[in-house]
PDB file of C-alpha atoms in Angstrom:
ATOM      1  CA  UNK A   1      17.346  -2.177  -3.799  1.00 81.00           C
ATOM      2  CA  UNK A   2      15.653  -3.590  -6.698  1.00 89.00           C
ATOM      3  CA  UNK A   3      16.448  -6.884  -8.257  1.00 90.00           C
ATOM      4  CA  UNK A   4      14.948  -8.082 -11.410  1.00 90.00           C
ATOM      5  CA  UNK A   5      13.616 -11.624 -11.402  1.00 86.00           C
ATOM      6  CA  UNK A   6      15.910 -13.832 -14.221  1.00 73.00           C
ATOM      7  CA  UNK A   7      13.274 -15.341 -16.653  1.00 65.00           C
ATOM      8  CA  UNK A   8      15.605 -17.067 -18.959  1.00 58.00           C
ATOM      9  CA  UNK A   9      18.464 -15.179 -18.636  1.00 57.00           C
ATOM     10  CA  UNK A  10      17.469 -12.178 -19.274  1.00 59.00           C
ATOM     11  CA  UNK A  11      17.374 -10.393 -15.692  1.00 60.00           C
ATOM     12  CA  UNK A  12      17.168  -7.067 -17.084  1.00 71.00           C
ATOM     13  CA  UNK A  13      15.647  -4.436 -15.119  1.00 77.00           C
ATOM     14  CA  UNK A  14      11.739  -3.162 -16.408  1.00 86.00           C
ATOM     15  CA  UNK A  15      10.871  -0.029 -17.286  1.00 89.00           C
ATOM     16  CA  UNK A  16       9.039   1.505 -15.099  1.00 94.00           C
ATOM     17  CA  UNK A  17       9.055   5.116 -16.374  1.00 94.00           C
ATOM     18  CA  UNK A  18       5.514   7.184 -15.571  1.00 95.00           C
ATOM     19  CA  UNK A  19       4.390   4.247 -13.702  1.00 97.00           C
ATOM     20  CA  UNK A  20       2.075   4.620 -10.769  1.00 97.00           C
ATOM     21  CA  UNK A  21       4.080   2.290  -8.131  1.00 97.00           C
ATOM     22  CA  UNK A  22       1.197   0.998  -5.539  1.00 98.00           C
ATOM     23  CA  UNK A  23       2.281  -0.185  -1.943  1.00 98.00           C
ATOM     24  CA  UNK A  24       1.386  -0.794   1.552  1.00 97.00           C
ATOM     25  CA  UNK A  25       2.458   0.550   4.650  1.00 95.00           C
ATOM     26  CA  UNK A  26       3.079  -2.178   7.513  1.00 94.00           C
ATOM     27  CA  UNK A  27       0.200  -0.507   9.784  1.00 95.00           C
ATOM     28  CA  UNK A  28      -2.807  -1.526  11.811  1.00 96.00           C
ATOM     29  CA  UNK A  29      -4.945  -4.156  10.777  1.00 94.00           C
ATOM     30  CA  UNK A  30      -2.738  -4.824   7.762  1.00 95.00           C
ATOM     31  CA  UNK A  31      -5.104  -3.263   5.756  1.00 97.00           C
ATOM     32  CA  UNK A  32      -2.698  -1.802   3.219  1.00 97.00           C
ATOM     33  CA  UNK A  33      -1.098  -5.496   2.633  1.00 97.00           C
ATOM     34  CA  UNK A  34      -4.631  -7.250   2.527  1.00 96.00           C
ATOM     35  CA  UNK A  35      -5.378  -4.344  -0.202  1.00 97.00           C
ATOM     36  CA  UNK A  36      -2.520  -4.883  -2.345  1.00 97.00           C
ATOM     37  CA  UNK A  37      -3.269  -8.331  -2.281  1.00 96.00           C
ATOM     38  CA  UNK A  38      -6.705  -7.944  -3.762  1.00 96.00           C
ATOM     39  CA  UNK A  39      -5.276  -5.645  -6.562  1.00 97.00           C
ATOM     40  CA  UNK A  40      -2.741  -8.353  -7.652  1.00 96.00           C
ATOM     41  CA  UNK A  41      -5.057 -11.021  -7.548  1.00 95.00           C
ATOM     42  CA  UNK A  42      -7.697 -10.085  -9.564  1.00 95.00           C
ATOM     43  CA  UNK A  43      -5.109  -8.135 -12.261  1.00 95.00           C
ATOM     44  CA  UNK A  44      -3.261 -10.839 -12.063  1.00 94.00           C
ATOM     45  CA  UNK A  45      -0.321  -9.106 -12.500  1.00 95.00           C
ATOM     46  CA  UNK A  46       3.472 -10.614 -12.968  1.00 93.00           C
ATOM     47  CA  UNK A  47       6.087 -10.906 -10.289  1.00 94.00           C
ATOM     48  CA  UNK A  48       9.063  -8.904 -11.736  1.00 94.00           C
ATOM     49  CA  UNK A  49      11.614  -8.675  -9.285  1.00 93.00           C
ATOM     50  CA  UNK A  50      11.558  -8.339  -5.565  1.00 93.00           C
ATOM     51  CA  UNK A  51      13.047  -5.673  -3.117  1.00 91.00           C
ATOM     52  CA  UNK A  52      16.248  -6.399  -1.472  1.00 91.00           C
ATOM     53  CA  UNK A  53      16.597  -5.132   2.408  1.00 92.00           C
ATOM     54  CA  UNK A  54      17.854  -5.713   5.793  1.00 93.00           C
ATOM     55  CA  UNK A  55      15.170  -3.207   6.861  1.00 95.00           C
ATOM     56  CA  UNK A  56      12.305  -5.580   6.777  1.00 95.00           C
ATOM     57  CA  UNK A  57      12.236  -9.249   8.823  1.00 95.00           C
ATOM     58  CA  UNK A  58      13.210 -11.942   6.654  1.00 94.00           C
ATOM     59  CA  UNK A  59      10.484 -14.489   5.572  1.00 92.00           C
ATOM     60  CA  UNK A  60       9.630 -17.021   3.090  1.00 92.00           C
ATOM     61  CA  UNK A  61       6.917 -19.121   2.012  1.00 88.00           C
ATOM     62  CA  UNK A  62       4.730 -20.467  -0.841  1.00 87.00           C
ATOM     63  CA  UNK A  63       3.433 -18.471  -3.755  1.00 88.00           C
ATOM     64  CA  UNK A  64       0.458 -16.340  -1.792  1.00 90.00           C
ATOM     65  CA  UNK A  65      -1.504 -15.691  -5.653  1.00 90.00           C
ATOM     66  CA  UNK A  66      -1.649 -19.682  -6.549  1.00 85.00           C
ATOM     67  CA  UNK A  67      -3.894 -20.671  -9.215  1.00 82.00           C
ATOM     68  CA  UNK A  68      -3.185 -24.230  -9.684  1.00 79.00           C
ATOM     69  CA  UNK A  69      -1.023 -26.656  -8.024  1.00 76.00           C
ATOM     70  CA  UNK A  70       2.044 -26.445 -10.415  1.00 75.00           C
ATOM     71  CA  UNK A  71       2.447 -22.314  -9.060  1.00 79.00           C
ATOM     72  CA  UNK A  72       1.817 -23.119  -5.797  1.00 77.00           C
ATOM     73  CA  UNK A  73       5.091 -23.896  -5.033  1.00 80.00           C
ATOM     74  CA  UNK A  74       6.684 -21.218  -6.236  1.00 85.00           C
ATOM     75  CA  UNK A  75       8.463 -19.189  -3.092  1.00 87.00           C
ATOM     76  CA  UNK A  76       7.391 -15.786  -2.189  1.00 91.00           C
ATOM     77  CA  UNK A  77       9.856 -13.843  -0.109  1.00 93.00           C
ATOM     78  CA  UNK A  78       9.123 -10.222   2.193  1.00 94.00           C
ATOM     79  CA  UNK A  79       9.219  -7.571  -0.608  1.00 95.00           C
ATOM     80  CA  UNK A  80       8.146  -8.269  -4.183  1.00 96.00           C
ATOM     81  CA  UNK A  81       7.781  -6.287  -7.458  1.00 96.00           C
ATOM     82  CA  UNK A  82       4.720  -6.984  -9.335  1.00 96.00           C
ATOM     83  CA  UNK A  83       3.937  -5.123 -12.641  1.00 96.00           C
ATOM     84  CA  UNK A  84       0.921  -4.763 -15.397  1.00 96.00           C
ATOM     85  CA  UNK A  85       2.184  -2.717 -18.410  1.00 95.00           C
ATOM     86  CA  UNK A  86      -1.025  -2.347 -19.135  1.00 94.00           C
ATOM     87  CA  UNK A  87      -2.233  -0.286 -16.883  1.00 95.00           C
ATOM     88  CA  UNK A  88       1.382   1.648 -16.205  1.00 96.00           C
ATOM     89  CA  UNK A  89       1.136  -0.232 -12.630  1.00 97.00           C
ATOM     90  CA  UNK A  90       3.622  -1.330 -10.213  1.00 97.00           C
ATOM     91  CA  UNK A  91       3.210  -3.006  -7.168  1.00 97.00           C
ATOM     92  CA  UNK A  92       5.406  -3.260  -4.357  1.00 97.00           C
ATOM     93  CA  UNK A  93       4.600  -5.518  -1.438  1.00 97.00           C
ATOM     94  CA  UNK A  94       5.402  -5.612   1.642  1.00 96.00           C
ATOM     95  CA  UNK A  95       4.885  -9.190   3.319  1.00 94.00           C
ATOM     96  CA  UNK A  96       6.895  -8.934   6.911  1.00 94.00           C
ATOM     97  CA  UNK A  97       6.920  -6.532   9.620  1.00 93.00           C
ATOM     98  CA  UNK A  98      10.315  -3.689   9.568  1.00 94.00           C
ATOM     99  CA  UNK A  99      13.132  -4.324  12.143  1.00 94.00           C
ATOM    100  CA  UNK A 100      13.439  -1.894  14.976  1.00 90.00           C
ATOM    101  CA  UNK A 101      15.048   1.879  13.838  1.00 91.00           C
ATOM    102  CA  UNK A 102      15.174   0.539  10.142  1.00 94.00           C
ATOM    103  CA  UNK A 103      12.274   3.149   9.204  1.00 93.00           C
ATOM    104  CA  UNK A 104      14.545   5.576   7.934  1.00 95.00           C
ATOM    105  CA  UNK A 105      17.107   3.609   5.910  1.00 95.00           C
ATOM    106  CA  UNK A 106      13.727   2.155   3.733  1.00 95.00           C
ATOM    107  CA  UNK A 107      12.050   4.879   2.949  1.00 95.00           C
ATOM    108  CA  UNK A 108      15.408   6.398   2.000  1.00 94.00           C
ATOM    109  CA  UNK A 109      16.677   3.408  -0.512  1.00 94.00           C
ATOM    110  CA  UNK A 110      12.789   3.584  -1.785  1.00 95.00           C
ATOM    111  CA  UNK A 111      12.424   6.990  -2.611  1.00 96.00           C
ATOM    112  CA  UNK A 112      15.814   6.686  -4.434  1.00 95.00           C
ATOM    113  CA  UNK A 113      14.631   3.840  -6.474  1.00 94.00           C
ATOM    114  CA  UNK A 114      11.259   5.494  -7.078  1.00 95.00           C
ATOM    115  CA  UNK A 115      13.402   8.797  -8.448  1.00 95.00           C
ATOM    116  CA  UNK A 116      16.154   6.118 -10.496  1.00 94.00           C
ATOM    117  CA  UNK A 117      13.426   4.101 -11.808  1.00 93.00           C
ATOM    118  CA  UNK A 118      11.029   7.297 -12.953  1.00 94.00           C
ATOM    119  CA  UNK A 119       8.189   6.202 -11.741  1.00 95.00           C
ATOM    120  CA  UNK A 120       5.133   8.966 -11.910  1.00 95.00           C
ATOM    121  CA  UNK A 121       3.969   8.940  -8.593  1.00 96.00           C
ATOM    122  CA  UNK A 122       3.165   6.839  -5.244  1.00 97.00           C
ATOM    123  CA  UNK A 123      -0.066   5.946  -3.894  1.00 98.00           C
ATOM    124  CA  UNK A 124       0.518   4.307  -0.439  1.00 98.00           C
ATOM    125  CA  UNK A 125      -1.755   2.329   1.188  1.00 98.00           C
ATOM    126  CA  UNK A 126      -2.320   2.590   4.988  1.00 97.00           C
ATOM    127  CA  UNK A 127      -4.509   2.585   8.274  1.00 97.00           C
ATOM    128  CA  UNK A 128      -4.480   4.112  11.518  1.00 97.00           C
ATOM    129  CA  UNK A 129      -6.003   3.172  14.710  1.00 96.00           C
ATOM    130  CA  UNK A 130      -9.503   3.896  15.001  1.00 95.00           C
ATOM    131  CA  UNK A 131      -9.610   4.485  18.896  1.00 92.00           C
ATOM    132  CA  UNK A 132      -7.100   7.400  18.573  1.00 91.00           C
ATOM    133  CA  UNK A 133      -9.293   9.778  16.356  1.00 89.00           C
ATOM    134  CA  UNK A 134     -10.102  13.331  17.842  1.00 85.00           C
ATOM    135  CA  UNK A 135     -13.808  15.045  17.772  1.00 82.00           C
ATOM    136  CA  UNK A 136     -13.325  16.389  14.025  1.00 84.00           C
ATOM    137  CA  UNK A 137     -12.537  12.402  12.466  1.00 87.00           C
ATOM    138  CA  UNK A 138     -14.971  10.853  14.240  1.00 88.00           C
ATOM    139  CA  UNK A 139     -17.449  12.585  11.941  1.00 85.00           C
ATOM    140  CA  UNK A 140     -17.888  10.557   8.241  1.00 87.00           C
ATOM    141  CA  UNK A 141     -16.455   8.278   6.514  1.00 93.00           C
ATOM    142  CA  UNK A 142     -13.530   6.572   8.208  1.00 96.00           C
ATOM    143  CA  UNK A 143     -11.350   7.062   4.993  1.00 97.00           C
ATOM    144  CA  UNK A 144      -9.077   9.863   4.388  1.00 96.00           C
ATOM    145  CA  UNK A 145      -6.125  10.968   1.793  1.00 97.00           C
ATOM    146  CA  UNK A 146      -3.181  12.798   1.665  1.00 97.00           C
ATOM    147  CA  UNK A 147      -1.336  14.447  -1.190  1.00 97.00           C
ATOM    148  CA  UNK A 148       2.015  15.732  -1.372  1.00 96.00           C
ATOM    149  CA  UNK A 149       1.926  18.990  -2.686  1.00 95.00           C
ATOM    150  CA  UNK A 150       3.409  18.139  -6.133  1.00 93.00           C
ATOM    151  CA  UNK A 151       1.113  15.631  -6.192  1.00 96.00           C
ATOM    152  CA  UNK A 152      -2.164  18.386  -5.375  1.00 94.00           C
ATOM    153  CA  UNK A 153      -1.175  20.540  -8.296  1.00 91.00           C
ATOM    154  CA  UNK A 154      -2.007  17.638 -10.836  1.00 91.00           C
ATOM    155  CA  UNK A 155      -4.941  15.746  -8.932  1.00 93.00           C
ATOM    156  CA  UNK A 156      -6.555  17.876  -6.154  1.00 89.00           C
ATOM    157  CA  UNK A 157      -8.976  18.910  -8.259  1.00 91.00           C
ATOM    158  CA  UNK A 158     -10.258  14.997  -8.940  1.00 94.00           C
ATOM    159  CA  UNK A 159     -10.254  14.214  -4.988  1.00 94.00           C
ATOM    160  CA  UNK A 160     -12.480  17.526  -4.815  1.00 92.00           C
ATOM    161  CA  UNK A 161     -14.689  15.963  -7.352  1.00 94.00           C
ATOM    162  CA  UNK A 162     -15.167  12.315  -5.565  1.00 94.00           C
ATOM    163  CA  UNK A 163     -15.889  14.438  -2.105  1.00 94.00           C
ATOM    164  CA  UNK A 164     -12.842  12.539  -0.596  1.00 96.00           C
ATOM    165  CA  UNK A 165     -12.108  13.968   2.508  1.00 95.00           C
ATOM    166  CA  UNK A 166      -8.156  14.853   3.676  1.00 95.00           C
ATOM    167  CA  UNK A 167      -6.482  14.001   6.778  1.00 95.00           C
ATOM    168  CA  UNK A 168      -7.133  15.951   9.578  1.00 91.00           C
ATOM    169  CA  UNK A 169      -3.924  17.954  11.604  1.00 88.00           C
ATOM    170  CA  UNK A 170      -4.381  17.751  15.111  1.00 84.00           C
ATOM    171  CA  UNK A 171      -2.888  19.688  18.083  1.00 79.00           C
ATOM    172  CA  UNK A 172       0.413  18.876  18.977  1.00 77.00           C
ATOM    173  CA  UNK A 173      -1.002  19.261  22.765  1.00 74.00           C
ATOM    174  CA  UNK A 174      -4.377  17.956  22.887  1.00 69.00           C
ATOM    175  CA  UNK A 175      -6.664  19.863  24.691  1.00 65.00           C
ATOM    176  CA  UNK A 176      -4.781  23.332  24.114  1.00 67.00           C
ATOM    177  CA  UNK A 177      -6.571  24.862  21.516  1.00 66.00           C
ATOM    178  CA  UNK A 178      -4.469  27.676  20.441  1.00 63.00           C
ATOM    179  CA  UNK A 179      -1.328  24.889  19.921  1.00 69.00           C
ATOM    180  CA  UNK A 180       0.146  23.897  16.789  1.00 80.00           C
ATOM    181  CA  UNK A 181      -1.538  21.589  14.097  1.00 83.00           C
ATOM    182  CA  UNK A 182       0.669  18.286  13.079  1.00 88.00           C
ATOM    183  CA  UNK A 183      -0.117  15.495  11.216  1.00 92.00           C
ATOM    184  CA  UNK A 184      -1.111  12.356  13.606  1.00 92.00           C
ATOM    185  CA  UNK A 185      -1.192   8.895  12.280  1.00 95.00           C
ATOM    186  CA  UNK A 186      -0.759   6.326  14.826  1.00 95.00           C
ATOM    187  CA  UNK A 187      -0.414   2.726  13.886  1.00 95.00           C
ATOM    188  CA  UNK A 188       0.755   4.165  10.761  1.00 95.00           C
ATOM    189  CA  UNK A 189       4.092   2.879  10.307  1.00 94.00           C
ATOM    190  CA  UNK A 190       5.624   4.263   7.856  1.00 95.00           C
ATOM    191  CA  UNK A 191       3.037   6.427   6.853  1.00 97.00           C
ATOM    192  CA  UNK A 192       4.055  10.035   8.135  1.00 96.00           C
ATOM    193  CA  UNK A 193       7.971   9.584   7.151  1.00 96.00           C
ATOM    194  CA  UNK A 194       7.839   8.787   4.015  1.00 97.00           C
ATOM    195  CA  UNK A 195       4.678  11.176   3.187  1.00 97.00           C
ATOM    196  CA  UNK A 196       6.744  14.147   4.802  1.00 96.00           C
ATOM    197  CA  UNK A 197       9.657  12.548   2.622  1.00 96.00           C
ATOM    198  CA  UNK A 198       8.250  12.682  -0.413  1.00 96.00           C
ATOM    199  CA  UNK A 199       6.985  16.115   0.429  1.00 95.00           C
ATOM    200  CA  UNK A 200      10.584  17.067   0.884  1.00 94.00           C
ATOM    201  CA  UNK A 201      11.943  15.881  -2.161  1.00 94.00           C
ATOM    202  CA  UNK A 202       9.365  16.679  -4.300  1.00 93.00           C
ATOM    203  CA  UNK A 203       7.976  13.188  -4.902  1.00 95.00           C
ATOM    204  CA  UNK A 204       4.144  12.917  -6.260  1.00 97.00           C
ATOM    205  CA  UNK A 205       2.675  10.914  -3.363  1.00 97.00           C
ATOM    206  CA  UNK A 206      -0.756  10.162  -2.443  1.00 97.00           C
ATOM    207  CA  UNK A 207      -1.852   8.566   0.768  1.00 98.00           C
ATOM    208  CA  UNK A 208      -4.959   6.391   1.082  1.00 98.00           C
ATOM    209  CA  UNK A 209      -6.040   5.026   4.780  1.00 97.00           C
ATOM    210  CA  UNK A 210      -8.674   3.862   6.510  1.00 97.00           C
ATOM    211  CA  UNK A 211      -9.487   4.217  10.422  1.00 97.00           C
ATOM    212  CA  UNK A 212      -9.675   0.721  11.895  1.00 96.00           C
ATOM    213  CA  UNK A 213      -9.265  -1.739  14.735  1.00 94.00           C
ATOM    214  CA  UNK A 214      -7.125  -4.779  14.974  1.00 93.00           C
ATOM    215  CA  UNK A 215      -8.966  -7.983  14.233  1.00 90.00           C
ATOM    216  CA  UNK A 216     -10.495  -9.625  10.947  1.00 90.00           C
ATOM    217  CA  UNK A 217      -9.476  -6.791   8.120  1.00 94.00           C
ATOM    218  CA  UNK A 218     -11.024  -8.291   5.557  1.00 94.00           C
ATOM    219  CA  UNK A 219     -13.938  -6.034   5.013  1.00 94.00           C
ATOM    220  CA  UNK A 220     -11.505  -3.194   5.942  1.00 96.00           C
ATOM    221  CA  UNK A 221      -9.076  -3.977   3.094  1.00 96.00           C
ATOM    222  CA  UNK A 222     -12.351  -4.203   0.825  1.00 95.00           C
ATOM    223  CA  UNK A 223     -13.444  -0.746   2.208  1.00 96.00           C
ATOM    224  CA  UNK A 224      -9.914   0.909   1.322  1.00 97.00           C
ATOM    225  CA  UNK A 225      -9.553  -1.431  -2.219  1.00 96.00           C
ATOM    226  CA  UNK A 226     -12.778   0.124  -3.101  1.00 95.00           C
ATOM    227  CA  UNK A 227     -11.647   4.062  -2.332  1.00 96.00           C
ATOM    228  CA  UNK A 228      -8.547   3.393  -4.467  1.00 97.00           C
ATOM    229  CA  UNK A 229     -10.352   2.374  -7.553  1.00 95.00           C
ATOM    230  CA  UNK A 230     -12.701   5.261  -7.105  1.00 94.00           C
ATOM    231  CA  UNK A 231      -9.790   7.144  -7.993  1.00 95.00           C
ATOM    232  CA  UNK A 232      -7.265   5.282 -10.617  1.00 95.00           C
ATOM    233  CA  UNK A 233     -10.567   2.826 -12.429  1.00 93.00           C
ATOM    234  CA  UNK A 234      -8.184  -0.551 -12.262  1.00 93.00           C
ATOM    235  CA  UNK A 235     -11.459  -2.442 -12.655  1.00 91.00           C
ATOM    236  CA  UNK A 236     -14.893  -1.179 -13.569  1.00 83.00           C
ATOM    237  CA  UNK A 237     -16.903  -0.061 -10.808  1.00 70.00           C
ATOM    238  CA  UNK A 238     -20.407  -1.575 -10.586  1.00 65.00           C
ATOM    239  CA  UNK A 239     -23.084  -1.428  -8.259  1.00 62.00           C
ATOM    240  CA  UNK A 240     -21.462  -3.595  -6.143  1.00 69.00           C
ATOM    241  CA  UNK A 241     -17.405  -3.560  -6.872  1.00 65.00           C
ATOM    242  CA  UNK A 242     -16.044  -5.783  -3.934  1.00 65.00           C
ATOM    243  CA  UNK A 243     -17.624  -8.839  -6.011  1.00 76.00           C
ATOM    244  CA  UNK A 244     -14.981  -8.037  -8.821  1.00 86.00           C
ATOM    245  CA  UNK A 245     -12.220  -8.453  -6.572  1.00 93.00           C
ATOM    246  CA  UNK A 246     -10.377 -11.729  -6.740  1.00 92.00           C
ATOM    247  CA  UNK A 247      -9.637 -13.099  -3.088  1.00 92.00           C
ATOM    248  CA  UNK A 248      -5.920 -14.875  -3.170  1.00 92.00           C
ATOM    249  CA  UNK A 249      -5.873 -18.644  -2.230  1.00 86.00           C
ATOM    250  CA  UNK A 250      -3.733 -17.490   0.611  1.00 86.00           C
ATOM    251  CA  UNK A 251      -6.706 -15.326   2.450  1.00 88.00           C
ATOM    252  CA  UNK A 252      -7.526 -19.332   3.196  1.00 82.00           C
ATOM    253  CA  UNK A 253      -5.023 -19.585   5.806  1.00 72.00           C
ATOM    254  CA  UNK A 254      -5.712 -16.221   7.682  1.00 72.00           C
ATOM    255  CA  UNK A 255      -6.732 -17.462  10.505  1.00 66.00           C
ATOM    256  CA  UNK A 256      -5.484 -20.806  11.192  1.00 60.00           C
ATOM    257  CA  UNK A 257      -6.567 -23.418   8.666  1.00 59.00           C
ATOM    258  CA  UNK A 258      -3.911 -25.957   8.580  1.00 60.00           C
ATOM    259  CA  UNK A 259      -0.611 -25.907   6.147  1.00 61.00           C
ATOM    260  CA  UNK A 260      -1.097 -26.150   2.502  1.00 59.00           C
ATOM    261  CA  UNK A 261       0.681 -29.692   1.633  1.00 65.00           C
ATOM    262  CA  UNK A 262       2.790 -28.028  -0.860  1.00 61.00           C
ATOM    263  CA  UNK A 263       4.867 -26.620   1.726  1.00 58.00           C
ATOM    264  CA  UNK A 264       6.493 -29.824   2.975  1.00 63.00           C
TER     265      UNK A 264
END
């Protein structure tokens, strides 16, 4: 459930109508968060509101997009609403990992507040684990997209044009050959239920992931930052676009540095 932030008293809820609404799954690597976190950074986009769940473990901590020492003390909780106007962009994130069999329920309350809220279509970030590719991914680039079929009507076209390359089915039995196709995304998450979701109730949804291992994700969530902007242009592309992106103050405590002083 969404809940507007109150600036002032006014906690009215935005308007979100034809907005793209941009999110991670909770998947390997964290790519899809570490991704997200780039495009709010360096868009600098507002904190509107922030999702309200029992799906998702609770957490809080100190503003992750800190500029200056009076925001850095500002509290950040598991699922916040970021928007640019602008751009007709929303962002959700997703900052803590889902509690066990509460799958379901989310995507459920999210696709309803993507249908309430009229928002244009999803693009959902993701990853899957690299080790568990079959012959046919191994070959190319480790990225790969999925559209709902809503969704392939208005942009297939464009993906054809950028040579982007869809997700593979694989056999439901591996090593029968004559089997049935499914889709296959492990360390997904979310990934494959709320594609096949939004498929079902005729929600414009695009996928984005990248194949990947557990360990620093930096240059993954780069990788899969980059492949999005191909597509929607949120900043210009250059020769070299992963020098445009804005790295958050709280990349600095990835692995380990000590607690910001702010905190106590």
């Amino acid at each position: 459930m969404f809940i507007p932030c109150d600036r002032g008293g006014d906690s009215a809820a935005p308007d979100f109508k034809g907005f793209t609404l941009l999110m991670p799954a909770v998947s390997v690597g964290n790519v899809g968060q570490l991704a997200i976190d780039l495009v709010i950074s360096t868009l600098d986009m507002t904190k509107v509101g922030y999702f309200y769940t029992d799906c998702l473990v609770p957490m809080v901590g100190n503003n992750p997009y800190a500029t200056a020492e009076e925001n850095s003390m500002e509290l950040s909780i598991n699922a916040e609403v970021y928007s640019l106007p602008s751009k007709k962009l929303v962002v959700l994130q997703i900052r803590s990992p889902f509690i066990k069999n509460k799958y379901r329920p989310f995507c459920e309350t999210l696709l309803s507040w993507v249908k309430s809220s009229k928002c244009a279509r999803v693009v959902l970030l993701s990853s899957s684990h690299a080790y568990q590719r079959d012959d046919e991914q191994l070959l190319g680039t480790p990225l790969r997209y999925l559209l709902t079929p809503d969704l392939e009507k208005a942009v297939g076209g464009r993906m054809k044009e950028l040579n982007w390359k869809e997700m593979e089915k694989v056999a439901a039995y591996p090593g029968i050959s004559d089997t049935d196709k499914v889709l296959h995304i492990p360390g997904g998450g979310i990934t494959k239920l709320l594609f096949t979701e939004s498929c079902s109730e005729g929600i414009q949804m695009a996928v984005l992931l990248k194949f990947c291992s557990e360990g620093d994700n930096i240059p993954d969530a780069f990788v899969l930052v980059n492949y999005l902007n191909e597509w929607l242009q949120l900043i210009k592309s250059e020769v070299n676009p992963s020098s445009l992106w804005k790295i958050p103050s709280s990349w600095r405590l990835l692995f380990g540095n000590g607690l910001p002083p702010a905190l106590f």
